[in-house]
Amino acid sequence: MALELFDSKTQTVREFVPLKPGLVSMYVCGPTVQSAPHLGHLRSALVYDLLRRWLEANSYVVTMVRNVTDIDDKVLVNAAEANRDWQEFAREVEGTFDTAYSALGLLEPTHSPHATEHIPDMIALVESLITKGHAYQAEDGSANVFFDTSSWPSYGELTNQKLENMEGEAVVSFGRKNVHDFALFKAHKSGEPDSAAWQTPWGMARPGWHIECSAMAKHFLGMEFDIHGGGLDLRFPHHENELAQSTANGDAFSNFWLHNALVTIQGQKMSKSLGNGVAVDQLLQLGSWPAIRYWLSSAQYRSNLDYSQSSLSEAQSALDRISGFVKRARLVTSAVSGQLPETFVEAMNADLNIPAAIAVLHETVRSGNSALDSQDVDAVSGCLAQVVAMVDVLGLILEQPKEVSLELTAKIENLIELRAEAKRNKDFAKADQIRATITELGVTLEDLPNQTIWSING
Ligand SMILES: [Zn+2]
């Protein structure tokens, strides 16, 4: 069975066929760096990491773009409240995301563009939309520029809504023609820092959130690409608006739309505004990064994942069962990564059914333990090879002790990335030197086909 994915635009499960054989282009909406990440952010990033790993395990060459929204109303407001320079503030918040992403074992995206680095792309796209009659400068003469939803009959096609039934702004304001029109550029407001506005053909302004993604996706992936991903909460209006802007401009945009469901706490959406967000720092007091990764992977991506007090301890026990088998098995066999079980492959191909794939992993661990008990070394080797292959595809992190500090984790992950980069550049002397530095930190590395795992000695 080939890979099938649920395309939320057509609301159907479709066979995934890339636009160009062997290549996959993928755009994932990244964080708005207004405050430190919570579990919902991490789950979303992890879902697309798992998809990418699965595509790469199937020999696709994946180009993955995950943007950073570093200019936004909330970034400016939160920086001002903290009495900080907004750019410094945004960089600092971005750092907390990077640390969490790398501790969670996410592969680096191919490109991580910042919105503020692509203002000329956004201006060019908006000029083109104005020329084509789909955007206009505000009627009040300000530098506000809006998308003209009444000019685009397909508006609403992503979420299957009719314009007249949609929520819009409460009143026609800021020079809009109608309540559904959304901002492409926002005029500089008095009281906002001068550095938060750019010279545009319409005056000093900063981009709206939606146009950023359309412009950056086009910059890196072209007029048409394979997969657009993001959290379900971005479907409307963010993704609807991205789709309208790009298609009104004549770009086919994304072939598949994937939306991951949310992390909930007692059935409630997790967000700061509800006051029930579990920040990553708090969570780390309850469980390790490997346990967080395992738990965040444990529901199918289109199902909500509900957090309970036992979530991370159960995840840790499950991981301990896997690493317990791996440790025991390595005492009797040196088997390395082998073939994936057919049932695992089927589960992954069925719209990334990770819970079913994890069930196959645990079945294999159970068979491996039985084989160990009956001293059937061939069977142990077979199971170990499959377990290692499945752990690699799922990016699970085994045997990482809980007491490793966030700083040390970040340092080690950074060194591993530098070493991988040196290897890619065939600078093996440098790679060896970095490995020696890592060893001096009391860390053992193990190179798997798609990743390097590490553990603290002793
Ligand atoms: Zn986006």
Tab-separated table of C-alpha atoms and ligand atoms in Angstrom:
chain	number	residue	atom	x	y	z
A	1	MET	CA	0.000	0.000	0.000
A	2	ALA	CA	1.279	3.430	-0.904
A	3	LEU	CA	1.250	6.389	1.469
A	4	GLU	CA	-2.224	7.860	1.872
A	5	LEU	CA	-2.876	11.169	3.574
A	6	PHE	CA	-6.036	12.975	4.599
A	7	ASP	CA	-6.224	16.151	2.541
A	8	SER	CA	-8.306	18.563	4.559
A	9	LYS	CA	-9.155	20.712	1.529
A	10	THR	CA	-10.954	17.911	-0.293
A	11	GLN	CA	-11.809	16.168	3.015
A	12	THR	CA	-10.665	12.867	1.531
A	13	VAL	CA	-7.886	10.357	2.087
A	14	ARG	CA	-5.815	10.436	-1.080
A	15	GLU	CA	-2.759	8.565	-2.273
A	16	PHE	CA	0.241	10.811	-1.903
A	17	VAL	CA	1.892	11.309	-5.281
A	18	PRO	CA	4.544	14.037	-5.347
A	19	LEU	CA	4.538	16.636	-8.102
A	20	LYS	CA	8.098	15.667	-9.021
A	21	PRO	CA	9.072	11.999	-8.730
A	22	GLY	CA	11.341	11.333	-5.770
A	23	LEU	CA	11.060	14.869	-4.374
A	24	VAL	CA	8.719	16.275	-1.752
A	25	SER	CA	8.233	19.973	-1.052
A	26	MET	CA	6.589	20.830	2.221
A	27	TYR	CA	5.679	24.079	3.987
A	28	VAL	CA	4.772	24.077	7.663
A	29	CYS	CA	3.593	27.160	9.537
A	30	GLY	CA	6.089	27.789	12.295
A	31	PRO	CA	5.817	29.759	15.497
A	32	THR	CA	4.943	33.371	16.063
A	33	VAL	CA	7.704	34.175	18.512
A	34	GLN	CA	5.615	36.068	21.036
A	35	SER	CA	6.066	33.780	24.069
A	36	ALA	CA	7.724	30.467	24.953
A	37	PRO	CA	6.307	27.295	23.368
A	38	HIS	CA	3.590	25.174	24.903
A	39	LEU	CA	2.678	21.582	24.139
A	40	GLY	CA	0.413	22.466	21.218
A	41	HIS	CA	3.327	24.094	19.369
A	42	LEU	CA	5.549	21.104	19.994
A	43	ARG	CA	2.935	18.605	18.866
A	44	SER	CA	2.426	20.439	15.589
A	45	ALA	CA	6.159	20.601	14.858
A	46	LEU	CA	6.548	16.920	15.787
A	47	VAL	CA	3.719	15.741	13.489
A	48	TYR	CA	5.508	17.169	10.456
A	49	ASP	CA	8.869	15.860	11.690
A	50	LEU	CA	7.324	12.368	11.752
A	51	LEU	CA	5.856	12.824	8.265
A	52	ARG	CA	9.191	13.998	6.970
A	53	ARG	CA	11.046	11.069	8.575
A	54	TRP	CA	8.570	8.665	6.998
A	55	LEU	CA	8.972	10.274	3.557
A	56	GLU	CA	12.763	10.121	3.924
A	57	ALA	CA	12.573	6.494	5.065
A	58	ASN	CA	10.804	5.917	1.731
A	59	SER	CA	13.743	7.487	-0.135
A	60	TYR	CA	12.107	10.808	-0.956
A	61	VAL	CA	14.317	13.868	-0.882
A	62	VAL	CA	12.308	16.297	1.248
A	63	THR	CA	12.586	20.075	1.156
A	64	MET	CA	10.926	21.313	4.289
A	65	VAL	CA	10.267	24.961	5.101
A	66	ARG	CA	9.157	25.999	8.567
A	67	ASN	CA	8.923	29.768	8.941
A	68	VAL	CA	9.429	32.010	11.943
A	69	THR	CA	6.899	34.837	12.312
A	70	ASP	CA	9.122	37.414	13.983
A	71	ILE	CA	6.985	40.489	13.300
A	72	ASP	CA	3.425	40.508	14.560
A	73	ASP	CA	1.039	42.552	16.719
A	74	LYS	CA	1.598	40.239	19.664
A	75	VAL	CA	5.378	40.312	19.367
A	76	LEU	CA	5.288	44.126	19.532
A	77	VAL	CA	2.776	44.205	22.398
A	78	ASN	CA	4.571	41.588	24.503
A	79	ALA	CA	7.973	43.211	23.912
A	80	ALA	CA	6.582	46.631	24.885
A	81	GLU	CA	5.016	45.171	28.035
A	82	ALA	CA	8.364	43.643	28.957
A	83	ASN	CA	10.019	46.978	28.167
A	84	ARG	CA	12.273	45.253	25.644
A	85	ASP	CA	13.505	45.924	22.134
A	86	TRP	CA	11.094	43.879	19.976
A	87	GLN	CA	13.810	42.353	17.789
A	88	GLU	CA	15.865	41.184	20.755
A	89	PHE	CA	12.690	39.918	22.397
A	90	ALA	CA	11.684	37.951	19.276
A	91	ARG	CA	15.165	36.391	18.987
A	92	GLU	CA	15.105	35.372	22.614
A	93	VAL	CA	11.684	33.728	22.300
A	94	GLU	CA	12.814	32.016	19.107
A	95	GLY	CA	15.723	30.596	21.105
A	96	THR	CA	13.296	28.917	23.506
A	97	PHE	CA	11.558	27.271	20.542
A	98	ASP	CA	14.869	26.133	19.035
A	99	THR	CA	16.004	24.621	22.323
A	100	ALA	CA	12.729	22.734	22.725
A	101	TYR	CA	12.703	21.553	19.091
A	102	SER	CA	16.205	20.184	19.305
A	103	ALA	CA	15.689	18.576	22.723
A	104	LEU	CA	12.598	16.929	21.253
A	105	GLY	CA	14.802	15.442	18.526
A	106	LEU	CA	13.216	17.297	15.602
A	107	LEU	CA	15.249	17.294	12.404
A	108	GLU	CA	16.262	20.776	11.280
A	109	PRO	CA	14.006	22.057	8.478
A	110	THR	CA	15.773	22.622	5.158
A	111	HIS	CA	14.896	26.310	5.469
A	112	SER	CA	13.710	28.301	8.509
A	113	PRO	CA	13.036	31.745	7.031
A	114	HIS	CA	12.185	34.752	9.166
A	115	ALA	CA	9.325	36.941	7.984
A	116	THR	CA	11.478	40.063	8.420
A	117	GLU	CA	13.998	38.690	5.898
A	118	HIS	CA	11.372	38.423	3.143
A	119	ILE	CA	9.643	41.812	3.094
A	120	PRO	CA	10.575	42.415	-0.598
A	121	ASP	CA	8.930	39.075	-1.557
A	122	MET	CA	5.781	40.131	0.291
A	123	ILE	CA	5.721	43.578	-1.339
A	124	ALA	CA	6.118	41.978	-4.789
A	125	LEU	CA	3.238	39.572	-4.145
A	126	VAL	CA	0.940	42.348	-2.900
A	127	GLU	CA	1.803	44.590	-5.871
A	128	SER	CA	0.914	41.720	-8.165
A	129	LEU	CA	-2.419	41.178	-6.344
A	130	ILE	CA	-3.240	44.893	-6.674
A	131	THR	CA	-2.456	44.782	-10.407
A	132	LYS	CA	-4.734	41.761	-10.801
A	133	GLY	CA	-7.578	43.493	-8.991
A	134	HIS	CA	-7.532	41.330	-5.856
A	135	ALA	CA	-6.056	43.809	-3.378
A	136	TYR	CA	-6.319	47.526	-2.709
A	137	GLN	CA	-4.749	50.262	-0.627
A	138	ALA	CA	-7.032	51.443	2.186
A	139	GLU	CA	-9.743	53.876	1.216
A	140	ASP	CA	-8.657	56.182	4.075
A	141	GLY	CA	-5.327	56.796	2.282
A	142	SER	CA	-3.242	55.037	4.965
A	143	ALA	CA	-0.602	52.423	4.126
A	144	ASN	CA	-3.036	49.626	5.026
A	145	VAL	CA	-3.464	47.217	2.131
A	146	PHE	CA	-6.255	44.634	2.057
A	147	PHE	CA	-7.162	41.537	0.103
A	148	ASP	CA	-10.471	42.127	-1.667
A	149	THR	CA	-12.462	39.012	-0.769
A	150	SER	CA	-15.375	40.094	-2.981
A	151	SER	CA	-13.035	39.856	-6.007
A	152	TRP	CA	-12.283	36.175	-5.419
A	153	PRO	CA	-15.276	33.826	-5.755
A	154	SER	CA	-13.234	30.855	-4.486
A	155	TYR	CA	-12.668	32.525	-1.116
A	156	GLY	CA	-13.779	29.989	1.496
A	157	GLU	CA	-12.837	26.909	-0.546
A	158	LEU	CA	-10.359	25.540	1.998
A	159	THR	CA	-12.884	25.448	4.826
A	160	ASN	CA	-15.922	25.014	2.583
A	161	GLN	CA	-17.604	28.220	3.718
A	162	LYS	CA	-19.602	30.831	1.903
A	163	LEU	CA	-18.533	34.440	2.330
A	164	GLU	CA	-21.907	35.532	3.668
A	165	ASN	CA	-21.779	32.928	6.456
A	166	MET	CA	-18.254	33.707	7.595
A	167	GLU	CA	-17.133	35.561	10.620
A	168	GLY	CA	-15.554	38.872	9.731
A	169	GLU	CA	-14.471	42.028	11.482
A	170	ALA	CA	-17.266	43.496	13.607
A	171	VAL	CA	-17.223	46.753	11.672
A	172	VAL	CA	-15.703	47.992	8.438
A	173	SER	CA	-12.566	49.672	9.777
A	174	PHE	CA	-9.068	50.898	8.871
A	175	GLY	CA	-10.182	51.683	5.305
A	176	ARG	CA	-11.562	48.221	4.434
A	177	LYS	CA	-14.240	47.905	1.761
A	178	ASN	CA	-15.992	45.073	3.541
A	179	VAL	CA	-15.755	43.195	6.829
A	180	HIS	CA	-14.165	40.031	5.380
A	181	ASP	CA	-11.235	41.786	3.729
A	182	PHE	CA	-8.008	41.008	5.551
A	183	ALA	CA	-4.791	42.979	5.923
A	184	LEU	CA	-1.845	42.279	3.621
A	185	PHE	CA	0.160	45.218	4.961
A	186	LYS	CA	-0.560	47.205	8.105
A	187	ALA	CA	0.246	50.906	8.267
A	188	HIS	CA	2.790	51.968	10.860
A	189	LYS	CA	1.007	53.184	13.976
A	190	SER	CA	2.230	55.994	16.168
A	191	GLY	CA	3.686	54.589	19.348
A	192	GLU	CA	5.094	51.512	17.571
A	193	PRO	CA	8.871	51.401	17.114
A	194	ASP	CA	10.135	52.870	13.818
A	195	SER	CA	12.146	49.697	13.300
A	196	ALA	CA	8.869	47.744	13.070
A	197	ALA	CA	7.882	49.353	9.763
A	198	TRP	CA	9.324	49.086	6.262
A	199	GLN	CA	9.256	51.395	3.278
A	200	THR	CA	6.584	50.068	0.894
A	201	PRO	CA	4.915	51.541	-2.211
A	202	TRP	CA	1.980	52.416	0.113
A	203	GLY	CA	3.967	54.083	2.898
A	204	MET	CA	5.643	52.813	6.064
A	205	ALA	CA	4.044	49.484	6.963
A	206	ARG	CA	4.614	45.975	8.208
A	207	PRO	CA	3.285	42.752	6.711
A	208	GLY	CA	0.176	40.943	7.902
A	209	TRP	CA	0.665	37.387	9.101
A	210	HIS	CA	-1.031	35.590	6.175
A	211	ILE	CA	0.963	37.207	3.364
A	212	GLU	CA	4.216	36.146	5.047
A	213	CYS	CA	3.530	32.457	4.493
A	214	SER	CA	2.331	32.856	0.887
A	215	ALA	CA	5.465	34.846	0.017
A	216	MET	CA	7.941	32.574	1.815
A	217	ALA	CA	6.361	29.368	0.467
A	218	LYS	CA	6.678	30.755	-3.047
A	219	HIS	CA	10.236	31.931	-2.470
A	220	PHE	CA	11.484	28.506	-1.408
A	221	LEU	CA	9.090	26.050	-3.059
A	222	GLY	CA	7.774	27.844	-6.144
A	223	MET	CA	4.227	28.340	-7.432
A	224	GLU	CA	3.116	24.822	-6.566
A	225	PHE	CA	4.282	22.405	-3.906
A	226	ASP	CA	3.253	19.099	-2.363
A	227	ILE	CA	2.190	19.541	1.247
A	228	HIS	CA	1.116	22.427	3.466
A	229	GLY	CA	0.875	21.625	7.153
A	230	GLY	CA	-0.137	23.320	10.346
A	231	GLY	CA	-2.355	23.120	13.398
A	232	LEU	CA	-6.109	22.829	13.019
A	233	ASP	CA	-6.446	26.236	14.686
A	234	LEU	CA	-4.672	27.784	11.663
A	235	ARG	CA	-7.151	26.455	9.107
A	236	PHE	CA	-9.314	29.537	9.293
A	237	PRO	CA	-8.622	32.309	8.702
A	238	HIS	CA	-4.826	31.863	8.310
A	239	HIS	CA	-4.696	29.048	5.768
A	240	GLU	CA	-7.871	30.123	3.992
A	241	ASN	CA	-6.244	33.524	3.469
A	242	GLU	CA	-2.908	32.049	2.359
A	243	LEU	CA	-4.747	29.956	-0.231
A	244	ALA	CA	-6.807	32.927	-1.478
A	245	GLN	CA	-3.771	35.197	-1.857
A	246	SER	CA	-1.668	32.646	-3.683
A	247	THR	CA	-4.330	31.246	-5.988
A	248	ALA	CA	-5.689	34.729	-6.794
A	249	ASN	CA	-2.134	35.518	-7.842
A	250	GLY	CA	-2.219	32.554	-10.235
A	251	ASP	CA	-0.124	30.150	-8.144
A	252	ALA	CA	-1.488	26.624	-7.702
A	253	PHE	CA	-0.076	26.574	-4.131
A	254	SER	CA	-0.322	23.347	-2.111
A	255	ASN	CA	-1.422	19.973	-3.478
A	256	PHE	CA	-2.220	18.524	-0.027
A	257	TRP	CA	-3.376	20.329	3.125
A	258	LEU	CA	-2.645	18.610	6.422
A	259	HIS	CA	-3.974	19.796	9.755
A	260	ASN	CA	-3.028	18.318	13.076
A	261	ALA	CA	-5.478	18.348	15.963
A	262	LEU	CA	-4.787	20.028	19.256
A	263	VAL	CA	-3.409	19.191	22.651
A	264	THR	CA	-6.168	19.478	25.206
A	265	ILE	CA	-6.295	19.450	28.972
A	266	GLN	CA	-9.459	17.846	30.272
A	267	GLY	CA	-11.015	18.385	26.872
A	268	GLN	CA	-10.174	22.103	26.717
A	269	LYS	CA	-7.955	23.574	24.027
A	270	MET	CA	-4.583	24.460	25.440
A	271	SER	CA	-3.836	28.125	25.150
A	272	LYS	CA	-2.522	30.934	27.226
A	273	SER	CA	-5.835	32.765	27.043
A	274	LEU	CA	-7.611	29.872	28.738
A	275	GLY	CA	-4.987	29.881	31.446
A	276	ASN	CA	-4.422	26.148	31.121
A	277	GLY	CA	-1.286	26.104	28.990
A	278	VAL	CA	1.380	23.771	30.271
A	279	ALA	CA	4.624	25.521	29.489
A	280	VAL	CA	7.555	23.357	28.543
A	281	ASP	CA	9.590	24.268	31.631
A	282	GLN	CA	6.773	23.148	33.921
A	283	LEU	CA	6.393	19.950	31.971
A	284	LEU	CA	10.054	19.075	32.263
A	285	GLN	CA	9.581	18.828	36.012
A	286	LEU	CA	7.121	16.009	35.298
A	287	GLY	CA	8.958	14.087	32.613
A	288	SER	CA	11.945	13.933	30.280
A	289	TRP	CA	12.162	15.106	26.659
A	290	PRO	CA	12.119	11.511	25.385
A	291	ALA	CA	8.894	10.915	27.325
A	292	ILE	CA	7.392	14.138	25.967
A	293	ARG	CA	8.279	13.098	22.415
A	294	TYR	CA	6.829	9.623	22.895
A	295	TRP	CA	3.616	10.946	24.427
A	296	LEU	CA	3.141	13.670	21.766
A	297	SER	CA	3.514	10.953	19.090
A	298	SER	CA	1.059	8.608	20.717
A	299	ALA	CA	-2.225	9.804	19.171
A	300	GLN	CA	-3.023	9.846	15.457
A	301	TYR	CA	-2.293	13.384	14.318
A	302	ARG	CA	-5.920	14.204	13.458
A	303	SER	CA	-7.139	13.256	16.948
A	304	ASN	CA	-6.896	15.576	19.896
A	305	LEU	CA	-4.338	14.518	22.466
A	306	ASP	CA	-5.527	14.994	26.017
A	307	TYR	CA	-2.987	15.619	28.737
A	308	SER	CA	-3.446	13.918	32.095
A	309	GLN	CA	-1.182	13.632	35.111
A	310	SER	CA	-0.117	10.105	34.230
A	311	SER	CA	0.621	10.867	30.530
A	312	LEU	CA	4.362	11.309	30.896
A	313	SER	CA	4.990	8.572	33.439
A	314	GLU	CA	3.150	6.108	31.175
A	315	ALA	CA	5.219	7.306	28.234
A	316	GLN	CA	8.402	6.836	30.249
A	317	SER	CA	7.412	3.272	31.201
A	318	ALA	CA	6.742	2.447	27.546
A	319	LEU	CA	10.133	3.855	26.545
A	320	ASP	CA	11.813	1.949	29.366
A	321	ARG	CA	10.308	-1.300	28.055
A	322	ILE	CA	11.803	-0.598	24.628
A	323	SER	CA	15.243	0.419	25.913
A	324	GLY	CA	15.249	-2.475	28.407
A	325	PHE	CA	14.881	-4.914	25.529
A	326	VAL	CA	17.513	-3.119	23.426
A	327	LYS	CA	19.999	-3.266	26.322
A	328	ARG	CA	19.382	-6.942	27.012
A	329	ALA	CA	19.468	-7.858	23.334
A	330	ARG	CA	22.775	-6.064	22.768
A	331	LEU	CA	24.376	-8.347	25.331
A	332	VAL	CA	23.752	-11.320	23.024
A	333	THR	CA	23.767	-9.862	19.506
A	334	SER	CA	25.331	-7.029	17.583
A	335	ALA	CA	22.438	-6.744	15.120
A	336	VAL	CA	21.984	-3.264	13.668
A	337	SER	CA	19.070	-1.553	11.983
A	338	GLY	CA	17.105	-3.913	9.733
A	339	GLN	CA	13.872	-4.084	7.767
A	340	LEU	CA	10.661	-2.572	9.059
A	341	PRO	CA	7.816	-5.011	9.750
A	342	GLU	CA	5.148	-4.941	7.043
A	343	THR	CA	2.437	-4.106	9.605
A	344	PHE	CA	4.462	-1.075	10.744
A	345	VAL	CA	4.799	0.125	7.144
A	346	GLU	CA	1.054	-0.314	6.593
A	347	ALA	CA	0.265	1.693	9.721
A	348	MET	CA	2.566	4.560	8.710
A	349	ASN	CA	1.129	4.576	5.177
A	350	ALA	CA	-2.429	4.778	6.528
A	351	ASP	CA	-2.407	8.553	7.055
A	352	LEU	CA	0.482	8.257	9.502
A	353	ASN	CA	-1.230	6.021	12.026
A	354	ILE	CA	1.515	6.311	14.628
A	355	PRO	CA	-0.441	4.640	17.489
A	356	ALA	CA	-0.809	1.506	15.346
A	357	ALA	CA	2.892	1.732	14.380
A	358	ILE	CA	3.870	2.047	18.052
A	359	ALA	CA	1.726	-1.016	18.817
A	360	VAL	CA	3.788	-3.005	16.269
A	361	LEU	CA	6.964	-1.747	17.961
A	362	HIS	CA	5.772	-3.029	21.341
A	363	GLU	CA	4.669	-6.373	19.865
A	364	THR	CA	8.168	-6.772	18.444
A	365	VAL	CA	9.697	-5.894	21.821
A	366	ARG	CA	7.501	-8.559	23.450
A	367	SER	CA	8.565	-11.169	20.859
A	368	GLY	CA	12.182	-10.132	21.385
A	369	ASN	CA	11.916	-10.546	25.139
A	370	SER	CA	10.392	-14.010	24.704
A	371	ALA	CA	13.217	-14.917	22.322
A	372	LEU	CA	15.727	-13.709	24.923
A	373	ASP	CA	14.078	-15.873	27.561
A	374	SER	CA	14.262	-18.917	25.296
A	375	GLN	CA	17.833	-17.999	24.210
A	376	ASP	CA	16.888	-17.949	20.524
A	377	VAL	CA	19.670	-15.617	19.367
A	378	ASP	CA	18.562	-15.499	15.724
A	379	ALA	CA	15.087	-14.420	16.736
A	380	VAL	CA	16.567	-11.851	19.172
A	381	SER	CA	18.716	-10.434	16.349
A	382	GLY	CA	15.709	-10.231	14.026
A	383	CYS	CA	13.596	-8.415	16.612
A	384	LEU	CA	16.414	-6.063	17.633
A	385	ALA	CA	17.058	-5.086	14.006
A	386	GLN	CA	13.357	-4.313	13.522
A	387	VAL	CA	13.072	-2.429	16.808
A	388	VAL	CA	16.093	-0.263	15.988
A	389	ALA	CA	14.649	0.499	12.532
A	390	MET	CA	11.249	1.465	13.977
A	391	VAL	CA	12.807	3.599	16.735
A	392	ASP	CA	14.791	5.393	14.056
A	393	VAL	CA	11.738	6.137	11.878
A	394	LEU	CA	9.787	7.402	14.880
A	395	GLY	CA	12.759	9.416	16.128
A	396	LEU	CA	12.267	8.008	19.608
A	397	ILE	CA	15.002	8.876	22.044
A	398	LEU	CA	16.086	5.945	24.198
A	399	GLU	CA	18.050	5.830	27.427
A	400	GLN	CA	18.384	9.534	27.984
A	401	PRO	CA	18.518	10.075	31.725
A	402	LYS	CA	16.120	12.570	33.265
A	403	GLU	CA	18.712	14.599	35.098
A	404	VAL	CA	20.353	16.117	31.998
A	405	SER	CA	19.917	19.877	32.142
A	406	LEU	CA	18.336	21.824	29.325
A	407	GLU	CA	21.628	23.694	28.780
A	408	LEU	CA	23.656	20.493	28.422
A	409	THR	CA	21.005	18.969	26.155
A	410	ALA	CA	21.113	22.042	23.917
A	411	LYS	CA	24.936	21.976	23.905
A	412	ILE	CA	25.114	18.293	22.961
A	413	GLU	CA	22.424	18.593	20.284
A	414	ASN	CA	24.245	21.578	18.843
A	415	LEU	CA	27.555	19.691	18.731
A	416	ILE	CA	25.846	16.707	17.076
A	417	GLU	CA	24.414	19.032	14.426
A	418	LEU	CA	27.855	20.627	13.852
A	419	ARG	CA	29.378	17.169	13.540
A	420	ALA	CA	26.703	16.126	11.016
A	421	GLU	CA	27.412	19.300	9.055
A	422	ALA	CA	31.172	18.593	9.070
A	423	LYS	CA	30.444	15.064	7.816
A	424	ARG	CA	28.190	16.409	5.063
A	425	ASN	CA	31.085	18.683	4.054
A	426	LYS	CA	33.431	15.666	4.165
A	427	ASP	CA	35.524	17.411	6.824
A	428	PHE	CA	36.115	14.212	8.773
A	429	ALA	CA	38.966	15.624	10.845
A	430	LYS	CA	36.607	18.264	12.198
A	431	ALA	CA	33.850	15.670	12.740
A	432	ASP	CA	36.277	13.529	14.781
A	433	GLN	CA	37.376	16.550	16.771
A	434	ILE	CA	33.737	17.376	17.619
A	435	ARG	CA	33.144	13.760	18.583
A	436	ALA	CA	36.130	13.982	20.968
A	437	THR	CA	34.634	17.123	22.517
A	438	ILE	CA	31.326	15.289	22.994
A	439	THR	CA	33.125	12.311	24.573
A	440	GLU	CA	34.837	14.683	26.996
A	441	LEU	CA	31.373	15.746	28.161
A	442	GLY	CA	30.818	12.139	29.236
A	443	VAL	CA	28.469	11.404	26.355
A	444	THR	CA	28.361	8.346	24.107
A	445	LEU	CA	27.148	8.725	20.531
A	446	GLU	CA	25.575	6.098	18.360
A	447	ASP	CA	25.086	6.727	14.650
A	448	LEU	CA	21.863	5.273	13.226
A	449	PRO	CA	20.975	5.529	9.514
A	450	ASN	CA	18.922	8.708	9.920
A	451	GLN	CA	20.034	10.149	13.208
A	452	THR	CA	22.641	10.133	15.914
A	453	ILE	CA	21.440	9.167	19.366
A	454	TRP	CA	23.311	9.993	22.537
A	455	SER	CA	23.432	8.929	26.140
A	456	ILE	CA	25.216	10.100	29.232
A	457	ASN	CA	27.821	7.600	30.403
A	458	GLY	CA	27.371	5.734	33.631
B	1	ZN	ZN	1.311	30.167	7.730
